[in-house]
PDB file of C-alpha atoms and ligand atoms in Angstrom:
ATOM      1  CA  MET A  39     -32.529-122.713-189.439  1.00 81.00           C
ATOM      2  CA  GLN A  40     -32.699-124.987-186.031  1.00 92.00           C
ATOM      3  CA  SER A  41     -28.466-123.252-185.784  1.00 95.00           C
ATOM      4  CA  ILE A  42     -29.988-120.057-186.223  1.00 98.00           C
ATOM      5  CA  ARG A  43     -30.671-117.588-182.878  1.00 97.00           C
ATOM      6  CA  PHE A  44     -31.746-114.221-182.886  1.00 98.00           C
ATOM      7  CA  VAL A  45     -30.469-112.186-179.688  1.00 98.00           C
ATOM      8  CA  LEU A  46     -31.959-109.292-178.435  1.00 98.00           C
ATOM      9  CA  VAL A  47     -29.881-107.071-176.265  1.00 98.00           C
ATOM     10  CA  ARG A  48     -31.114-105.200-173.739  1.00 98.00           C
ATOM     11  CA  THR A  49     -34.570-104.423-174.368  1.00 98.00           C
ATOM     12  CA  SER A  50     -36.572-101.835-173.612  1.00 98.00           C
ATOM     13  CA  HIS A  51     -39.644-102.312-174.700  1.00 98.00           C
ATOM     14  CA  PRO A  52     -41.483-105.774-174.278  1.00 97.00           C
ATOM     15  CA  GLY A  53     -44.152-105.304-177.290  1.00 97.00           C
ATOM     16  CA  ASN A  54     -40.586-105.645-178.740  1.00 98.00           C
ATOM     17  CA  ILE A  55     -39.851-108.723-177.585  1.00 98.00           C
ATOM     18  CA  GLY A  56     -43.517-109.782-178.444  1.00 97.00           C
ATOM     19  CA  SER A  57     -42.918-108.441-182.473  1.00 98.00           C
ATOM     20  CA  ALA A  58     -39.949-109.850-182.876  1.00 98.00           C
ATOM     21  CA  ALA A  59     -41.280-113.408-181.741  1.00 98.00           C
ATOM     22  CA  ARG A  60     -43.728-112.796-184.586  1.00 98.00           C
ATOM     23  CA  ALA A  61     -41.887-111.941-186.863  1.00 98.00           C
ATOM     24  CA  ILE A  62     -39.075-114.663-186.603  1.00 98.00           C
ATOM     25  CA  ARG A  63     -41.827-117.147-186.578  1.00 97.00           C
ATOM     26  CA  THR A  64     -43.454-116.227-189.555  1.00 97.00           C
ATOM     27  CA  MET A  65     -40.087-116.950-191.291  1.00 97.00           C
ATOM     28  CA  GLY A  66     -39.712-120.352-190.046  1.00 96.00           C
ATOM     29  CA  PHE A  67     -37.278-119.739-187.371  1.00 97.00           C
ATOM     30  CA  SER A  68     -38.261-120.264-183.071  1.00 97.00           C
ATOM     31  CA  ARG A  69     -35.118-119.675-181.171  1.00 98.00           C
ATOM     32  CA  LEU A  70     -35.160-115.885-179.708  1.00 98.00           C
ATOM     33  CA  VAL A  71     -32.734-115.741-176.784  1.00 98.00           C
ATOM     34  CA  LEU A  72     -32.984-112.504-174.743  1.00 98.00           C
ATOM     35  CA  VAL A  73     -29.728-110.739-172.448  1.00 98.00           C
ATOM     36  CA  ALA A  74     -31.004-109.168-169.486  1.00 98.00           C
ATOM     37  CA  PRO A  75     -34.503-106.993-170.855  1.00 98.00           C
ATOM     38  CA  HIS A  76     -36.052-104.782-169.157  1.00 97.00           C
ATOM     39  CA  LYS A  77     -39.251-106.304-168.340  1.00 96.00           C
ATOM     40  CA  TYR A  78     -39.612-109.366-169.270  1.00 95.00           C
ATOM     41  CA  PRO A  79     -41.876-111.409-169.147  1.00 95.00           C
ATOM     42  CA  HIS A  80     -44.860-108.786-169.650  1.00 95.00           C
ATOM     43  CA  ALA A  81     -48.292-109.094-171.204  1.00 95.00           C
ATOM     44  CA  ASP A  82     -47.123-106.897-174.132  1.00 96.00           C
ATOM     45  CA  ALA A  83     -44.902-109.341-175.297  1.00 95.00           C
ATOM     46  CA  SER A  84     -48.105-111.982-175.203  1.00 94.00           C
ATOM     47  CA  ALA A  85     -50.630-109.685-176.956  1.00 94.00           C
ATOM     48  CA  LEU A  86     -47.409-108.464-179.511  1.00 95.00           C
ATOM     49  CA  ALA A  87     -46.314-111.697-180.090  1.00 95.00           C
ATOM     50  CA  ALA A  88     -49.938-112.672-181.771  1.00 93.00           C
ATOM     51  CA  GLY A  89     -50.127-116.301-181.341  1.00 89.00           C
ATOM     52  CA  ALA A  90     -46.174-117.199-182.103  1.00 94.00           C
ATOM     53  CA  ASP A  91     -46.095-118.803-178.515  1.00 89.00           C
ATOM     54  CA  ASP A  92     -43.988-121.384-179.516  1.00 93.00           C
ATOM     55  CA  VAL A  93     -41.489-118.908-179.599  1.00 96.00           C
ATOM     56  CA  LEU A  94     -42.149-117.238-176.576  1.00 94.00           C
ATOM     57  CA  GLU A  95     -42.361-120.703-174.688  1.00 94.00           C
ATOM     58  CA  GLY A  96     -38.971-121.331-176.471  1.00 96.00           C
ATOM     59  CA  ILE A  97     -37.331-117.792-175.202  1.00 97.00           C
ATOM     60  CA  VAL A  98     -33.852-118.153-172.969  1.00 97.00           C
ATOM     61  CA  VAL A  99     -33.058-115.324-170.867  1.00 98.00           C
ATOM     62  CA  VAL A 100     -29.548-115.088-170.358  1.00 97.00           C
ATOM     63  CA  PRO A 101     -28.137-111.714-168.145  1.00 97.00           C
ATOM     64  CA  THR A 102     -24.492-111.121-170.180  1.00 96.00           C
ATOM     65  CA  LEU A 103     -24.501-111.490-174.253  1.00 95.00           C
ATOM     66  CA  VAL A 104     -21.357-113.563-173.345  1.00 93.00           C
ATOM     67  CA  GLU A 105     -23.490-116.139-172.540  1.00 95.00           C
ATOM     68  CA  ALA A 106     -26.062-115.851-175.160  1.00 95.00           C
ATOM     69  CA  ILE A 107     -23.410-116.628-178.149  1.00 94.00           C
ATOM     70  CA  ALA A 108     -20.720-118.823-176.188  1.00 92.00           C
ATOM     71  CA  ASP A 109     -21.441-121.713-178.393  1.00 90.00           C
ATOM     72  CA  CYS A 110     -21.900-119.523-181.543  1.00 88.00           C
ATOM     73  CA  SER A 111     -19.159-120.095-184.544  1.00 88.00           C
ATOM     74  CA  LEU A 112     -20.440-117.142-186.496  1.00 92.00           C
ATOM     75  CA  VAL A 113     -22.336-114.138-184.756  1.00 95.00           C
ATOM     76  CA  LEU A 114     -23.581-110.764-186.253  1.00 97.00           C
ATOM     77  CA  GLY A 115     -23.846-107.974-185.259  1.00 97.00           C
ATOM     78  CA  CYS A 116     -27.051-105.586-186.506  1.00 98.00           C
ATOM     79  CA  THR A 117     -26.217-102.046-186.275  1.00 96.00           C
ATOM     80  CA  ALA A 118     -28.528 -98.834-187.200  1.00 94.00           C
ATOM     81  CA  ARG A 119     -25.355 -96.799-187.214  1.00 83.00           C
ATOM     82  CA  ARG A 120     -21.752 -96.415-188.139  1.00 73.00           C
ATOM     83  CA  ARG A 121     -19.410 -96.802-185.138  1.00 68.00           C
ATOM     84  CA  GLY A 122     -15.769 -96.555-184.165  1.00 73.00           C
ATOM     85  CA  VAL A 123     -15.413-100.691-184.109  1.00 76.00           C
ATOM     86  CA  SER A 124     -13.044-101.770-186.870  1.00 82.00           C
ATOM     87  CA  LEU A 125     -15.376-104.464-187.835  1.00 89.00           C
ATOM     88  CA  PRO A 126     -16.342-105.522-192.177  1.00 91.00           C
ATOM     89  CA  GLU A 127     -19.756-103.802-192.301  1.00 93.00           C
ATOM     90  CA  ILE A 128     -22.065-106.151-194.562  1.00 95.00           C
ATOM     91  CA  THR A 129     -25.542-106.075-195.911  1.00 96.00           C
ATOM     92  CA  PRO A 130     -28.316-108.591-194.325  1.00 98.00           C
ATOM     93  CA  ARG A 131     -28.589-110.500-198.301  1.00 97.00           C
ATOM     94  CA  ALA A 132     -24.249-111.289-196.872  1.00 97.00           C
ATOM     95  CA  ALA A 133     -24.800-111.426-193.449  1.00 97.00           C
ATOM     96  CA  ALA A 134     -27.996-114.110-194.578  1.00 97.00           C
ATOM     97  CA  ALA A 135     -25.726-116.303-197.520  1.00 96.00           C
ATOM     98  CA  GLN A 136     -23.058-116.297-194.571  1.00 95.00           C
ATOM     99  CA  ALA A 137     -25.367-117.100-191.998  1.00 96.00           C
ATOM    100  CA  HIS A 138     -26.677-120.027-193.983  1.00 95.00           C
ATOM    101  CA  GLU A 139     -23.418-121.504-194.471  1.00 92.00           C
ATOM    102  CA  ALA A 140     -21.999-121.531-190.710  1.00 92.00           C
ATOM    103  CA  ALA A 141     -24.955-123.591-189.958  1.00 94.00           C
ATOM    104  CA  ALA A 142     -24.530-126.352-191.744  1.00 91.00           C
ATOM    105  CA  THR A 143     -21.401-127.019-189.235  1.00 89.00           C
ATOM    106  CA  GLY A 144     -22.481-124.633-186.267  1.00 90.00           C
ATOM    107  CA  GLU A 145     -24.293-121.963-184.363  1.00 93.00           C
ATOM    108  CA  VAL A 146     -25.428-118.799-185.725  1.00 95.00           C
ATOM    109  CA  ALA A 147     -26.259-115.541-183.265  1.00 96.00           C
ATOM    110  CA  ILE A 148     -27.564-112.639-185.181  1.00 98.00           C
ATOM    111  CA  VAL A 149     -27.531-110.176-182.392  1.00 98.00           C
ATOM    112  CA  PHE A 150     -30.235-106.613-181.746  1.00 98.00           C
ATOM    113  CA  GLY A 151     -29.239-103.784-179.816  1.00 98.00           C
ATOM    114  CA  ASN A 152     -30.954-101.608-177.584  1.00 97.00           C
ATOM    115  CA  GLU A 153     -34.298 -99.402-178.598  1.00 97.00           C
ATOM    116  CA  ARG A 154     -32.202 -96.090-177.577  1.00 96.00           C
ATOM    117  CA  THR A 155     -29.093 -96.913-177.637  1.00 95.00           C
ATOM    118  CA  GLY A 156     -27.969-100.121-179.807  1.00 96.00           C
ATOM    119  CA  LEU A 157     -25.465-102.655-179.002  1.00 95.00           C
ATOM    120  CA  GLU A 158     -22.260-101.184-176.778  1.00 93.00           C
ATOM    121  CA  ASN A 159     -19.121-101.075-178.464  1.00 90.00           C
ATOM    122  CA  GLU A 160     -17.915-103.518-176.302  1.00 89.00           C
ATOM    123  CA  GLU A 161     -20.727-106.107-177.748  1.00 92.00           C
ATOM    124  CA  LEU A 162     -19.701-105.060-181.184  1.00 92.00           C
ATOM    125  CA  MET A 163     -15.974-106.765-180.747  1.00 88.00           C
ATOM    126  CA  ARG A 164     -17.582-109.925-179.887  1.00 89.00           C
ATOM    127  CA  CYS A 165     -18.860-110.078-183.558  1.00 92.00           C
ATOM    128  CA  HIS A 166     -17.835-111.233-186.807  1.00 91.00           C
ATOM    129  CA  ALA A 167     -18.989-108.322-188.755  1.00 94.00           C
ATOM    130  CA  ALA A 168     -21.492-105.579-188.651  1.00 95.00           C
ATOM    131  CA  VAL A 169     -24.984-106.027-190.440  1.00 97.00           C
ATOM    132  CA  HIS A 170     -26.344-102.918-191.455  1.00 96.00           C
ATOM    133  CA  ILE A 171     -29.518-102.380-192.982  1.00 97.00           C
ATOM    134  CA  PRO A 172     -28.964-100.103-195.742  1.00 96.00           C
ATOM    135  CA  ALA A 173     -31.639 -97.380-194.900  1.00 96.00           C
ATOM    136  CA  ASP A 174     -31.991 -93.715-195.336  1.00 95.00           C
ATOM    137  CA  PRO A 175     -28.607 -92.423-193.885  1.00 92.00           C
ATOM    138  CA  GLY A 176     -30.563 -89.569-192.678  1.00 93.00           C
ATOM    139  CA  TYR A 177     -32.781 -91.556-190.232  1.00 94.00           C
ATOM    140  CA  SER A 178     -31.307 -94.909-190.092  1.00 95.00           C
ATOM    141  CA  SER A 179     -32.825 -96.301-187.443  1.00 96.00           C
ATOM    142  CA  LEU A 180     -35.811 -98.692-188.033  1.00 98.00           C
ATOM    143  CA  ASN A 181     -37.833-100.045-185.057  1.00 98.00           C
ATOM    144  CA  LEU A 182     -36.217-103.307-183.629  1.00 98.00           C
ATOM    145  CA  ALA A 183     -38.597-106.229-184.911  1.00 98.00           C
ATOM    146  CA  GLN A 184     -38.784-104.347-187.905  1.00 98.00           C
ATOM    147  CA  ALA A 185     -34.920-104.641-187.756  1.00 98.00           C
ATOM    148  CA  VAL A 186     -35.366-108.507-187.134  1.00 98.00           C
ATOM    149  CA  GLN A 187     -38.154-109.241-189.608  1.00 98.00           C
ATOM    150  CA  VAL A 188     -35.674-107.570-192.223  1.00 98.00           C
ATOM    151  CA  LEU A 189     -32.917-110.276-190.863  1.00 98.00           C
ATOM    152  CA  ALA A 190     -35.453-113.278-190.721  1.00 98.00           C
ATOM    153  CA  TYR A 191     -36.574-112.539-193.904  1.00 98.00           C
ATOM    154  CA  GLU A 192     -33.181-112.613-196.059  1.00 98.00           C
ATOM    155  CA  LEU A 193     -31.998-115.769-193.989  1.00 98.00           C
ATOM    156  CA  ARG A 194     -35.639-117.179-195.344  1.00 97.00           C
ATOM    157  CA  LEU A 195     -34.714-116.327-199.092  1.00 97.00           C
ATOM    158  CA  ALA A 196     -30.786-117.631-198.561  1.00 96.00           C
ATOM    159  CA  GLN A 197     -32.379-121.002-196.988  1.00 94.00           C
ATOM    160  CA  LEU A 198     -35.109-121.143-200.273  1.00 93.00           C
ATOM    161  CA  GLU A 199     -32.747-120.389-202.990  1.00 90.00           C
ATOM    162  CA  ALA A 200     -29.742-122.770-201.334  1.00 85.00           C
ATOM    163  CA  GLN A 201     -32.528-126.124-202.650  1.00 74.00           C
ATOM    164  CA  PRO A 202     -31.074-127.504-205.637  1.00 65.00           C
ATOM    165  CA  VAL A 203     -33.396-126.728-208.763  1.00 57.00           C
ATOM    166  CA  VAL A 204     -34.362-130.686-209.260  1.00 54.00           C
ATOM    167  CA  ASP A 205     -36.571-130.014-205.995  1.00 51.00           C
ATOM    168  CA  ALA A 206     -38.463-126.741-207.715  1.00 49.00           C
ATOM    169  CA  GLY A 207     -41.223-128.857-209.749  1.00 56.00           C
ATOM    170  CA  PRO A 208     -41.598-131.939-211.673  1.00 61.00           C
ATOM    171  CA  ARG A 209     -38.775-132.337-215.001  1.00 61.00           C
ATOM    172  CA  SER A 210     -40.429-132.550-218.024  1.00 73.00           C
ATOM    173  CA  ASP A 211     -38.321-135.462-218.798  1.00 83.00           C
ATOM    174  CA  PRO A 212     -37.776-138.726-217.158  1.00 83.00           C
ATOM    175  CA  PRO A 213     -34.492-139.283-215.462  1.00 83.00           C
ATOM    176  CA  ALA A 214     -31.772-141.002-216.946  1.00 84.00           C
ATOM    177  CA  THR A 215     -31.609-144.535-216.412  1.00 85.00           C
ATOM    178  CA  ALA A 216     -28.312-146.446-214.659  1.00 84.00           C
ATOM    179  CA  GLU A 217     -28.079-147.918-218.456  1.00 85.00           C
ATOM    180  CA  GLN A 218     -28.323-145.360-219.788  1.00 86.00           C
ATOM    181  CA  MET A 219     -25.806-143.897-218.188  1.00 88.00           C
ATOM    182  CA  GLU A 220     -23.455-146.240-218.745  1.00 88.00           C
ATOM    183  CA  TYR A 221     -24.229-146.106-222.656  1.00 94.00           C
ATOM    184  CA  PHE A 222     -23.841-142.272-222.286  1.00 95.00           C
ATOM    185  CA  PHE A 223     -20.968-142.787-220.348  1.00 95.00           C
ATOM    186  CA  GLY A 224     -19.214-145.284-222.814  1.00 96.00           C
ATOM    187  CA  HIS A 225     -20.022-142.628-226.128  1.00 97.00           C
ATOM    188  CA  LEU A 226     -18.668-139.825-223.303  1.00 97.00           C
ATOM    189  CA  PHE A 227     -15.113-141.922-223.238  1.00 96.00           C
ATOM    190  CA  GLU A 228     -15.023-143.081-227.202  1.00 97.00           C
ATOM    191  CA  MET A 229     -15.829-139.960-228.069  1.00 97.00           C
ATOM    192  CA  LEU A 230     -12.971-138.655-226.174  1.00 97.00           C
ATOM    193  CA  ASN A 231     -10.916-141.086-227.852  1.00 96.00           C
ATOM    194  CA  ASP A 232     -12.117-140.688-231.189  1.00 96.00           C
ATOM    195  CA  ILE A 233     -10.996-136.360-231.185  1.00 96.00           C
ATOM    196  CA  ASP A 234      -7.874-137.124-229.688  1.00 95.00           C
ATOM    197  CA  PHE A 235      -8.376-135.749-226.588  1.00 96.00           C
ATOM    198  CA  HIS A 236      -6.000-137.432-224.048  1.00 95.00           C
ATOM    199  CA  LYS A 237      -3.038-137.175-226.564  1.00 94.00           C
ATOM    200  CA  GLY A 238      -1.004-140.158-225.017  1.00 92.00           C
ATOM    201  CA  ARG A 239      -2.033-139.511-221.396  1.00 94.00           C
ATOM    202  CA  SER A 240      -3.612-141.679-219.301  1.00 94.00           C
ATOM    203  CA  PRO A 241      -7.378-141.355-219.455  1.00 94.00           C
ATOM    204  CA  VAL A 242      -8.180-143.050-216.341  1.00 93.00           C
ATOM    205  CA  THR A 243      -8.791-139.645-213.977  1.00 92.00           C
ATOM    206  CA  ILE A 244     -10.501-137.685-216.199  1.00 93.00           C
ATOM    207  CA  GLU A 245     -13.405-140.627-217.122  1.00 92.00           C
ATOM    208  CA  GLN A 246     -13.625-140.540-213.175  1.00 90.00           C
ATOM    209  CA  ARG A 247     -14.325-136.938-212.866  1.00 91.00           C
ATOM    210  CA  LEU A 248     -16.126-137.066-215.700  1.00 93.00           C
ATOM    211  CA  ARG A 249     -18.302-139.046-214.500  1.00 91.00           C
ATOM    212  CA  LYS A 250     -18.634-137.723-211.196  1.00 87.00           C
ATOM    213  CA  LEU A 251     -19.646-134.245-212.987  1.00 91.00           C
ATOM    214  CA  PHE A 252     -22.419-135.889-215.137  1.00 90.00           C
ATOM    215  CA  GLN A 253     -23.715-137.911-211.788  1.00 84.00           C
ATOM    216  CA  HIS A 254     -23.813-134.650-210.236  1.00 82.00           C
ATOM    217  CA  ALA A 255     -25.779-133.121-212.861  1.00 84.00           C
ATOM    218  CA  THR A 256     -28.562-136.168-212.681  1.00 82.00           C
ATOM    219  CA  LEU A 257     -29.713-135.595-216.543  1.00 89.00           C
ATOM    220  CA  ASP A 258     -32.942-136.886-217.743  1.00 90.00           C
ATOM    221  CA  GLN A 259     -33.662-138.892-220.664  1.00 91.00           C
ATOM    222  CA  ARG A 260     -34.102-135.674-223.437  1.00 93.00           C
ATOM    223  CA  GLU A 261     -30.537-133.729-222.356  1.00 93.00           C
ATOM    224  CA  VAL A 262     -28.847-137.298-222.724  1.00 95.00           C
ATOM    225  CA  ARG A 263     -30.136-137.530-226.021  1.00 95.00           C
ATOM    226  CA  ILE A 264     -29.186-133.962-226.503  1.00 95.00           C
ATOM    227  CA  LEU A 265     -25.815-134.831-225.546  1.00 97.00           C
ATOM    228  CA  ARG A 266     -24.815-137.813-227.353  1.00 97.00           C
ATOM    229  CA  GLY A 267     -26.277-135.816-230.234  1.00 96.00           C
ATOM    230  CA  ILE A 268     -23.360-133.590-229.619  1.00 97.00           C
ATOM    231  CA  PHE A 269     -20.746-136.568-229.213  1.00 97.00           C
ATOM    232  CA  ASP A 270     -21.731-138.212-232.605  1.00 96.00           C
ATOM    233  CA  ASP A 271     -21.399-134.883-234.347  1.00 96.00           C
ATOM    234  CA  ALA A 272     -17.999-134.593-232.965  1.00 96.00           C
ATOM    235  CA  GLN A 273     -17.294-137.819-234.137  1.00 96.00           C
ATOM    236  CA  ARG A 274     -18.227-136.971-236.960  1.00 96.00           C
ATOM    237  CA  MET A 275     -16.165-134.369-237.196  1.00 96.00           C
ATOM    238  CA  ALA A 276     -13.501-136.361-235.985  1.00 96.00           C
ATOM    239  CA  ARG A 277     -13.850-139.057-238.798  1.00 95.00           C
ATOM    240  CA  MET A 278     -13.939-136.159-241.410  1.00 95.00           C
ATOM    241  CA  ALA A 279     -10.458-134.693-240.175  1.00 94.00           C
ATOM    242  CA  LYS A 280      -8.546-138.353-240.304  1.00 92.00           C
ATOM    243  CA  SER A 281      -9.522-139.111-243.880  1.00 93.00           C
ATOM    244  CA  ARG A 282      -8.693-135.524-245.045  1.00 92.00           C
ATOM    245  CA  ALA A 283      -5.136-136.181-243.369  1.00 90.00           C
ATOM    246  CA  GLU A 284      -5.116-139.528-244.719  1.00 89.00           C
ATOM    247  CA  GLY A 285      -6.290-138.364-248.373  1.00 78.00           C
TER     248      GLY A 285
HETATM  249  N1  LIG B 248     -29.960 -95.613-181.689  1.00 54.79           N
HETATM  250  C1  LIG B 248     -29.781 -96.921-182.102  1.00 54.79           C
HETATM  251  C2  LIG B 248     -30.510 -97.034-182.646  1.00 54.79           C
HETATM  252  C3  LIG B 248     -31.755 -98.631-182.037  1.00 54.79           C
HETATM  253  S1  LIG B 248     -32.414 -99.816-182.908  1.00 54.79           S
HETATM  254  C4  LIG B 248     -28.748 -97.145-182.484  1.00 54.79           C
HETATM  255  O1  LIG B 248     -28.655 -96.163-183.290  1.00 54.79           O
HETATM  256  O2  LIG B 248     -28.080 -98.255-182.462  1.00 54.79           O
HETATM  257  C5  LIG B 248     -32.648-100.439-181.943  1.00 54.79           C
HETATM  258  C6  LIG B 248     -31.775-102.292-182.971  1.00 54.79           C
HETATM  259  O3  LIG B 248     -32.384-102.414-183.936  1.00 54.79           O
HETATM  260  C7  LIG B 248     -30.135-101.797-183.645  1.00 54.79           C
HETATM  261  O4  LIG B 248     -29.586-101.768-182.263  1.00 54.79           O
HETATM  262  C8  LIG B 248     -30.142-103.030-184.568  1.00 54.79           C
HETATM  263  O5  LIG B 248     -29.975-103.963-183.562  1.00 54.79           O
HETATM  264  C9  LIG B 248     -31.499-102.392-185.082  1.00 54.79           C
HETATM  265  N2  LIG B 248     -31.485-102.022-185.993  1.00 54.79           N
HETATM  266  C10 LIG B 248     -32.104-101.088-186.344  1.00 54.79           C
HETATM  267  N3  LIG B 248     -32.128-100.337-187.378  1.00 54.79           N
HETATM  268  C11 LIG B 248     -31.370-100.868-188.498  1.00 54.79           C
HETATM  269  C12 LIG B 248     -30.310-100.714-189.706  1.00 54.79           C
HETATM  270  N4  LIG B 248     -30.231 -99.821-189.912  1.00 54.79           N
HETATM  271  N5  LIG B 248     -29.791-102.067-190.016  1.00 54.79           N
HETATM  272  C13 LIG B 248     -29.220-102.916-189.122  1.00 54.79           C
HETATM  273  N6  LIG B 248     -30.257-103.058-187.618  1.00 54.79           N
HETATM  274  C14 LIG B 248     -30.897-101.985-187.208  1.00 54.79           C
END
């Protein structure tokens, strides 16, 4: 979340700056950059920020968009209507997924235009994609701070959904111990031999890959029992097939 900044370009109404600060603060973000705001600082900004003072205090003001995004590896520009600019147009959800990924390794900017005129074509050309909130085509222009809220919400969802499922709550069974995993792997590899999975090839590489796969999965004890039950059955079937072939 620290790698994502919200950039407001040439904002006319200071109240919108305050509302945008509140919007991003509620979704766990803190970085707001203003490009050539018409009126800032202003009492309306503080009033509408409604206590999101840490965001207001951290606001950075710069004269141009180029400076606001200089160190960013992903820049997404939000537009209320289609422009004569050939940029891929994506939804806030797709934007959030891209931003979440890019934020792992670099800086990301989400850019918003002026209340009346939006972003200029030249500014949009500096973006990697245009984000459009799929509003009613007959009335597609949201209030600036509300557009900021939609993007901040989607970014928060993308972040929450990316958290590993194992952290979601207590698991029903205790996790398998290292010793249980060793018996599990022994059983798995023995079963693969019994069903002639390797067919004369070396088992080394596939065994390493399977180890990695099941270590990632962080199995619990019940899951180990279920899988070993399946291995038992596979071995039983292999024995039956063999004795039939021999008989
Ligand atoms: N008449 C302007 C409206 C600007 S609204 C225009 O046509 O662009 C102010 C800012 O809010 C926009 O520049 C954009 O960043 C954001 N915004 C408003 N509605 C939006 C929408 N439907 N999708 C994406 N961004 C939107």
